[in-house]
Tab-separated table of C-alpha atoms and ligand atoms in Angstrom:
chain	number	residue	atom	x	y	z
Q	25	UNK	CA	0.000	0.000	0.000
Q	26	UNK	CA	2.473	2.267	1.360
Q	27	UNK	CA	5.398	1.395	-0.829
Q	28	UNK	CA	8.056	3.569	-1.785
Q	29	UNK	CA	6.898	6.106	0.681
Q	30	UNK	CA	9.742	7.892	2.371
Q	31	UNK	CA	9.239	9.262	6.298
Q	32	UNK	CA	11.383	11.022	7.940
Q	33	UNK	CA	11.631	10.351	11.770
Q	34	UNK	CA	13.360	12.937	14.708
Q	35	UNK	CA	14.722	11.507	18.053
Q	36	UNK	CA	14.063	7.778	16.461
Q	37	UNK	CA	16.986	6.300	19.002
Q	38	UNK	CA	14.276	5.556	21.707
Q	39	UNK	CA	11.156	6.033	23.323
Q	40	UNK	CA	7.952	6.884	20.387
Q	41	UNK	CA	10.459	8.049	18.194
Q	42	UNK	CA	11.919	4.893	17.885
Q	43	UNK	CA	8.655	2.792	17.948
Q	44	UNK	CA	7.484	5.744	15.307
Q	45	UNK	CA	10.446	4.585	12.796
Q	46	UNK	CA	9.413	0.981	13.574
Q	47	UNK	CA	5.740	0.918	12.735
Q	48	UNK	CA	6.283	3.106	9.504
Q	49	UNK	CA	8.520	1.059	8.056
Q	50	UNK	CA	6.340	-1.795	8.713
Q	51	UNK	CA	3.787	-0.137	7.293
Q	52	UNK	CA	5.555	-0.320	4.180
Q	53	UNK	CA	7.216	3.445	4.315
Q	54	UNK	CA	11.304	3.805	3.678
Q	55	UNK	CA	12.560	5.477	7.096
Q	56	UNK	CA	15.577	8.092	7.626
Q	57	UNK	CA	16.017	7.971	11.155
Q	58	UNK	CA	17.737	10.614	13.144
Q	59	UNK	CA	19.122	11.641	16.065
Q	60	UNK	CA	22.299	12.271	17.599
Q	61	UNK	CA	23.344	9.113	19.137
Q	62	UNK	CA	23.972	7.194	16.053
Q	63	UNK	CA	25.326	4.105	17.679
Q	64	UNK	CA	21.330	3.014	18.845
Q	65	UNK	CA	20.198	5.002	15.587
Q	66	UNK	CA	22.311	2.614	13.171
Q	67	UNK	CA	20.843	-0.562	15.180
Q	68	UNK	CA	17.514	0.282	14.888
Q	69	UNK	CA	18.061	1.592	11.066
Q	70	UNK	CA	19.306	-2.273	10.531
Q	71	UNK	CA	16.251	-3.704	12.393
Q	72	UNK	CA	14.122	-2.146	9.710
Q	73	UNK	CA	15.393	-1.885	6.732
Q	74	UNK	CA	15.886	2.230	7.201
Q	75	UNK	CA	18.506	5.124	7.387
Q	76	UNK	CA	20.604	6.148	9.814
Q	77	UNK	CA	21.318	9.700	9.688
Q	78	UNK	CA	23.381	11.843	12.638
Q	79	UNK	CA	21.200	14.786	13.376
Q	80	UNK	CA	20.718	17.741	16.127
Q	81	UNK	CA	17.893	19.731	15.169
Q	82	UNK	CA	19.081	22.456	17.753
Q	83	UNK	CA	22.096	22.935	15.470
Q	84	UNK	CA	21.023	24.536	12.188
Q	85	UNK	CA	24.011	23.158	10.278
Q	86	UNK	CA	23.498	19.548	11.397
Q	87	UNK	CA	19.438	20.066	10.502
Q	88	UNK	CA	21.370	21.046	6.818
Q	89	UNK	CA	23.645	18.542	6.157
Q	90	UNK	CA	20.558	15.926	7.520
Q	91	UNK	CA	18.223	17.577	4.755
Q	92	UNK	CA	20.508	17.202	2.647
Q	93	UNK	CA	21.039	13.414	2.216
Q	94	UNK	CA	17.518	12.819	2.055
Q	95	UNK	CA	15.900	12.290	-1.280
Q	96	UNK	CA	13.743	14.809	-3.668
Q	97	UNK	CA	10.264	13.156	-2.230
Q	98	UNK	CA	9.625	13.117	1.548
Q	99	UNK	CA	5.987	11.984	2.543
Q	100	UNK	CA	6.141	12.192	6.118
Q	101	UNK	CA	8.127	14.366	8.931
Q	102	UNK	CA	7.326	13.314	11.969
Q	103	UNK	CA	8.737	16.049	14.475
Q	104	UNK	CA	9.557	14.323	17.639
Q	105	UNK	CA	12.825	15.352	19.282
Q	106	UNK	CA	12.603	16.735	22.280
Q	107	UNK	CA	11.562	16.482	25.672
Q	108	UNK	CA	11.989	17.988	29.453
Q	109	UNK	CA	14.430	19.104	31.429
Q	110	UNK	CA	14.115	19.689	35.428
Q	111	UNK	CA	11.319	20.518	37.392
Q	112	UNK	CA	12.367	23.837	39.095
Q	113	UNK	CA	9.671	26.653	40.001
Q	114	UNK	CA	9.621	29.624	37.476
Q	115	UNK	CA	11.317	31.652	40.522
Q	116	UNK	CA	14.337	29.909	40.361
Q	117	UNK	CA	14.094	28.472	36.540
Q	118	UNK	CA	17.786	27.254	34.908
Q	119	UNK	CA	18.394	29.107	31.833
Q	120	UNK	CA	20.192	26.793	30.362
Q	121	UNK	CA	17.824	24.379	30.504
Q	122	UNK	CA	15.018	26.631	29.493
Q	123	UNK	CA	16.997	27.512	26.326
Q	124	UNK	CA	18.040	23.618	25.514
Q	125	UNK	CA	14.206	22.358	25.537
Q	126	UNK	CA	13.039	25.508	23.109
Q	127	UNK	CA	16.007	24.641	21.086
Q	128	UNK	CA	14.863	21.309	20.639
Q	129	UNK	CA	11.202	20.958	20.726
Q	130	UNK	CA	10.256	24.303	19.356
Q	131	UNK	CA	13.352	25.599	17.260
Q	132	UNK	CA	14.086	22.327	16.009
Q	133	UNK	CA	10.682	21.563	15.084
Q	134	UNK	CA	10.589	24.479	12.945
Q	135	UNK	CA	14.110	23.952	11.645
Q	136	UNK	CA	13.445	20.326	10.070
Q	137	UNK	CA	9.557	21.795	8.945
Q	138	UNK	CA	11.458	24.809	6.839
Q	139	UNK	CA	14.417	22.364	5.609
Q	140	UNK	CA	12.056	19.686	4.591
Q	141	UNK	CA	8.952	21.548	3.174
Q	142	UNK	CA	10.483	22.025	-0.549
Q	143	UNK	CA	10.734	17.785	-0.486
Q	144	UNK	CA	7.379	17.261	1.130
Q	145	UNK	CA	5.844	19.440	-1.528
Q	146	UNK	CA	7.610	17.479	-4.338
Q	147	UNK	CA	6.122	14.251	-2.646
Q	148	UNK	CA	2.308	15.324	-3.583
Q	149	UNK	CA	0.921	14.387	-0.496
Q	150	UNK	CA	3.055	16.282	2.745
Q	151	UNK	CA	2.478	15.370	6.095
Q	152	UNK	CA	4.004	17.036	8.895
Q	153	UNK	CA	3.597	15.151	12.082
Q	154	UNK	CA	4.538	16.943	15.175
Q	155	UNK	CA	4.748	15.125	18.669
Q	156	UNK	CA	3.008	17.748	21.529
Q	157	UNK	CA	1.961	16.861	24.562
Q	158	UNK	CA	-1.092	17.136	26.747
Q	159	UNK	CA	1.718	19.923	27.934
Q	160	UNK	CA	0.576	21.939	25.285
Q	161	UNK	CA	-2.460	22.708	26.628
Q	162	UNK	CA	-2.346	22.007	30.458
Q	163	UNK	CA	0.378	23.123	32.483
Q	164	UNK	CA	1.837	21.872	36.211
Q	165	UNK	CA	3.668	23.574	39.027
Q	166	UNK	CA	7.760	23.002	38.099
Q	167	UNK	CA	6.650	22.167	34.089
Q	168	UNK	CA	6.608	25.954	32.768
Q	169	UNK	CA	9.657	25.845	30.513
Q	170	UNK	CA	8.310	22.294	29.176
Q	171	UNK	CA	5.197	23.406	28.570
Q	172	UNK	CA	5.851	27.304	27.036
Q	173	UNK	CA	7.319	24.555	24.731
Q	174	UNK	CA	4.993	22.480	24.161
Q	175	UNK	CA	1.878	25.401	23.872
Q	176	UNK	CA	4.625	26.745	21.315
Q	177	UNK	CA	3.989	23.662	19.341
Q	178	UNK	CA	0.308	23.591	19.544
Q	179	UNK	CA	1.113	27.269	18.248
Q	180	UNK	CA	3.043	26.087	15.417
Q	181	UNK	CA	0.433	23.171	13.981
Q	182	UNK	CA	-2.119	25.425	13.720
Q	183	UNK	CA	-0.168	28.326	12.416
Q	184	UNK	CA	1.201	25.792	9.524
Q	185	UNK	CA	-2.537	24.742	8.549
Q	186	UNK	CA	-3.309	28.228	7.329
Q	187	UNK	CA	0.088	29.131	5.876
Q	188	UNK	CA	-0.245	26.187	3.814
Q	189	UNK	CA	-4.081	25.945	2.652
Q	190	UNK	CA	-4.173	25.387	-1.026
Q	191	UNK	CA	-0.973	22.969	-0.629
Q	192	UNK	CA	-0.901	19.225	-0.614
Q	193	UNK	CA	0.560	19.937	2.797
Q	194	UNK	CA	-1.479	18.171	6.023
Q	195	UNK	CA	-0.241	18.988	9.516
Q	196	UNK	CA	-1.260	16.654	12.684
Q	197	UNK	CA	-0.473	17.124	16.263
Q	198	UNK	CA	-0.384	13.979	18.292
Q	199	UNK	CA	-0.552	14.909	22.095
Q	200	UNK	CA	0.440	12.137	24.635
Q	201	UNK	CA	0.199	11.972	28.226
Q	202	UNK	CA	2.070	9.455	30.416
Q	203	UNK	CA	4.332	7.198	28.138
Q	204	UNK	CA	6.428	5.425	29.830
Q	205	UNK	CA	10.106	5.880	27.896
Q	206	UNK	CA	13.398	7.746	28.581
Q	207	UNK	CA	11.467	11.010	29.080
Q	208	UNK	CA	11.937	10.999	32.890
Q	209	UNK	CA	15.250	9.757	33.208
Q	210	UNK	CA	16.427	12.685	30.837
Q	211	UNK	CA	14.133	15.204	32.807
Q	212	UNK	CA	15.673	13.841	35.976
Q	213	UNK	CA	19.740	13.698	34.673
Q	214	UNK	CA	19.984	10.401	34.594
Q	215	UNK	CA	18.621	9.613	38.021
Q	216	UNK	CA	16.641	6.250	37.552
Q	217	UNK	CA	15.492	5.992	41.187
Q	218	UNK	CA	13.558	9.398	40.856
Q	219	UNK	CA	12.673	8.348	36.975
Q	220	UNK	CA	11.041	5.095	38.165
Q	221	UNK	CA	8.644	7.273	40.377
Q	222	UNK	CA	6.825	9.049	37.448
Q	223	UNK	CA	5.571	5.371	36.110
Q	224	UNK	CA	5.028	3.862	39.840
Q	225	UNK	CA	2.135	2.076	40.588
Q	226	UNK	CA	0.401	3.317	37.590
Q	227	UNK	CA	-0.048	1.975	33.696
Q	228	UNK	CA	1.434	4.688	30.881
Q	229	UNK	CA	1.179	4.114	27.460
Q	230	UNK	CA	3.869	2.352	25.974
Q	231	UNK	CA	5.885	4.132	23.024
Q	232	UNK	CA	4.031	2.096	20.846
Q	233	UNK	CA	0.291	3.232	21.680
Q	234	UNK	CA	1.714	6.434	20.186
Q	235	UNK	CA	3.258	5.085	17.410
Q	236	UNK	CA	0.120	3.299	16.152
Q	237	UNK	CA	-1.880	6.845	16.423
Q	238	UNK	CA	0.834	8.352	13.418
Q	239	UNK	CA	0.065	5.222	11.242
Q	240	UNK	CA	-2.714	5.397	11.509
Q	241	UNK	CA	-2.866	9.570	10.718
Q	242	UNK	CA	-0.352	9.573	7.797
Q	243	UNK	CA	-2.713	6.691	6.312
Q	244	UNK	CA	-5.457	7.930	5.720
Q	245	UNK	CA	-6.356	9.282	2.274
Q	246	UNK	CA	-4.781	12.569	0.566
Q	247	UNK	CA	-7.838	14.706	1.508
Q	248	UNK	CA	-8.512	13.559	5.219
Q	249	UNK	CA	-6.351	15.965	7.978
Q	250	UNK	CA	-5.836	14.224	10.976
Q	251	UNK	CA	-5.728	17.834	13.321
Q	252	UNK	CA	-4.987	16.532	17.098
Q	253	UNK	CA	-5.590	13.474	18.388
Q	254	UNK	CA	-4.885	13.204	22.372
Q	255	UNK	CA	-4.194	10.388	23.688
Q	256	UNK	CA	-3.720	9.806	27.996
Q	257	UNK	CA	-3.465	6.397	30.051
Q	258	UNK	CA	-6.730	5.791	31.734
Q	259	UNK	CA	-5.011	6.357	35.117
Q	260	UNK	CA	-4.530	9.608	33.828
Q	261	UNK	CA	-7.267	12.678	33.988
Q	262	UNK	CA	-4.739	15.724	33.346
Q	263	UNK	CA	-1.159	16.222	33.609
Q	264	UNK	CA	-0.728	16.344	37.311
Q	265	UNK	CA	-3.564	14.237	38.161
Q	266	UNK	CA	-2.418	10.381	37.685
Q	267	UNK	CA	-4.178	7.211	40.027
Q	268	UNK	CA	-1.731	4.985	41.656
Q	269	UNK	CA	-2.485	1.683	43.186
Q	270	UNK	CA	-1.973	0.948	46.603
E	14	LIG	P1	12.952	9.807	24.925
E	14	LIG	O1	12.883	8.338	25.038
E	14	LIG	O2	13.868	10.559	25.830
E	14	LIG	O3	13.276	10.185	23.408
E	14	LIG	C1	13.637	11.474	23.016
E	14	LIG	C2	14.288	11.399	21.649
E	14	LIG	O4	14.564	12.736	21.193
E	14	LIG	C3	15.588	10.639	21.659
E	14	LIG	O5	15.639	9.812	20.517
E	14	LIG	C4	16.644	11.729	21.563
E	14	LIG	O6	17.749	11.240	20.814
E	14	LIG	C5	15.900	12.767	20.736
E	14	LIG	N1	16.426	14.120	20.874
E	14	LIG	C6	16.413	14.921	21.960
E	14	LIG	N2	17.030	16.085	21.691
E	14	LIG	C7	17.429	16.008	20.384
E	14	LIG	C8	18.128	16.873	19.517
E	14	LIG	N3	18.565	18.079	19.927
E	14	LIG	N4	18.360	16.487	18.233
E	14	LIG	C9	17.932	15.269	17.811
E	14	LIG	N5	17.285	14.397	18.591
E	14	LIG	C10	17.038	14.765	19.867
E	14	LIG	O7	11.509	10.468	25.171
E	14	LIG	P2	10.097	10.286	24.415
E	14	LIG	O8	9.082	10.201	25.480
E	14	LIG	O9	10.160	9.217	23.400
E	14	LIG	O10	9.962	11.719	23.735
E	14	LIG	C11	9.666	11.892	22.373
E	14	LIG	C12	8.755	13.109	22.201
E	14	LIG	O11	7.514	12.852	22.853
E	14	LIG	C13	9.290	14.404	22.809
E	14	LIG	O12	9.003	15.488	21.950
E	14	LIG	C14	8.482	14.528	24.093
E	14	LIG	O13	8.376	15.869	24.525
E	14	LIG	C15	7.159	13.951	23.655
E	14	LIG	N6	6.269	13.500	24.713
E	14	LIG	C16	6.649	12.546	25.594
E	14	LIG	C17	5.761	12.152	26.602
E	14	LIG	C18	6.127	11.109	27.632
E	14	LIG	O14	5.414	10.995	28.657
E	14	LIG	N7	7.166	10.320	27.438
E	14	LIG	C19	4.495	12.727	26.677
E	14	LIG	C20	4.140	13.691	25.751
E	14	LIG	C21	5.024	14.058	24.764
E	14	LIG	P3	19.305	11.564	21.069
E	14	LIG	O15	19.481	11.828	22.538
E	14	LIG	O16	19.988	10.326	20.583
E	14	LIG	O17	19.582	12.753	20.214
């Protein structure tokens, strides 16, 4: 169905990027994967039959050289690098981490969007798939730099649909709530013990819930625009308001 498709995935060395690369290319679409550890990019490229490609889409140059050893005809972008960094109050927010998660999930975003729109256009059917997050329209005490982000997004998806009416261009946001991947453990530095809390005695979504929700977008026919889809765990009611067992 999907032959000779080509999608381009963002942050595909783990978490829904990853299972994202996976479940298009077993849908039948060619994959570039990137990201910028490409020793877990190349394994997973292997896996399925895809590209490995190094890429840090809050470096302009890197976004560049990525575009630029992709073919003429790109179907699908799915924009998912990114993520969180820290949970500190806005009174006492780290600028450096402020600046690295707009670099990546808003900059970066836009970045691979402007760098891949000539070869989405060439494709005849364009579909930009950006990765939000209920943080895009909810917001929790220590989450304001993640979720300026993320509302920054919601910003962006919208603002795309009308610059691009009249184009074969579609533009879906898929907003997840708990998914259980490396999310926490790169909010958290690398502290596992305080990573493992965020998924305790509840059940996320997996990486692949998410992944099935952008098949099943970029498949449907030329004329049908997938907006938003949001998708929580049902132990989950709103960002900060997850059930626990016991
Ligand atoms: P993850 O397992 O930490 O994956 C994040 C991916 O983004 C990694 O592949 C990472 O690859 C890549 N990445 C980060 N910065 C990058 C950069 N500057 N350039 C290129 N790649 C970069 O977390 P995840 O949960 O799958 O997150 C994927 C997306 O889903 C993010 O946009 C996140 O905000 C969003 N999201 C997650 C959740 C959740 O609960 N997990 C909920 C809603 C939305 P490298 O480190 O190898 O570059």
């Amino acid at each position: 169905m999907t032959t000779h498709k080509v999608a381009v995935v963002t942050g595909a060395s783990s978490g829904i990027g990853e299972a994202t690369a996976r479940a298009l290319a077993a849908a039948g679409y060619t994959v570039y994967l990137g990201a910028r550890r490409l020793d877990r990019l190349r394994a997973i490229a292997a896996d399925i039959g895809g590209h490995a490609l190094a890429l840090d889409v809050a470096d302009a140059a890197s976004v560049q050289s990525f575009a630029t050893a992709l073919p003429a005809h790109v179907h699908v972008l799915v924009n998912n690098a990114g993520g969180a960094l820290g949970l500190a109050p806005v009174a006492e927010f780290d600028e450096a981490q402020w600046l690295a998660m707009f670099q990546s999930n808003v900059l970066g975003l836009a970045r691979m969007t402007r760098a891949l729109h000539g070869r989405l256009l060439a494709s005849g059917d364009g579909h930009v798939v950006n990765i939000g997050s209920i943080a895009g329209f909810e917001t929790y005490s220590g989450g304001a730099g993640y979720t300026a982000a993320k509302h920054a997004v919601r910003a962006i998806s919208e603002t795309l649909r009308l610059e691009w009416l009249g184009q074969p261009m579609r533009v879906t946001e898929i907003d997840p709530g708990l998914v259980e991947t490396e999310f926490s453990l790169v909010r958290f530095a690398g502290d596992a013990e305080r990573a493992s809390k965020v998924y305790a005695a509840t059940r996320p979504l997996t990486a692949g819930d998410i992944a099935d929700a952008v098949v099943w977008a970029t498949t449907r026919p030329a004329h049908v625009n997938v907006d938003q889809i949001v998708i929580r765990p049902t132990d989950q009611a709103r960002a900060d308001k997850v059930f626990r067992r016991g």
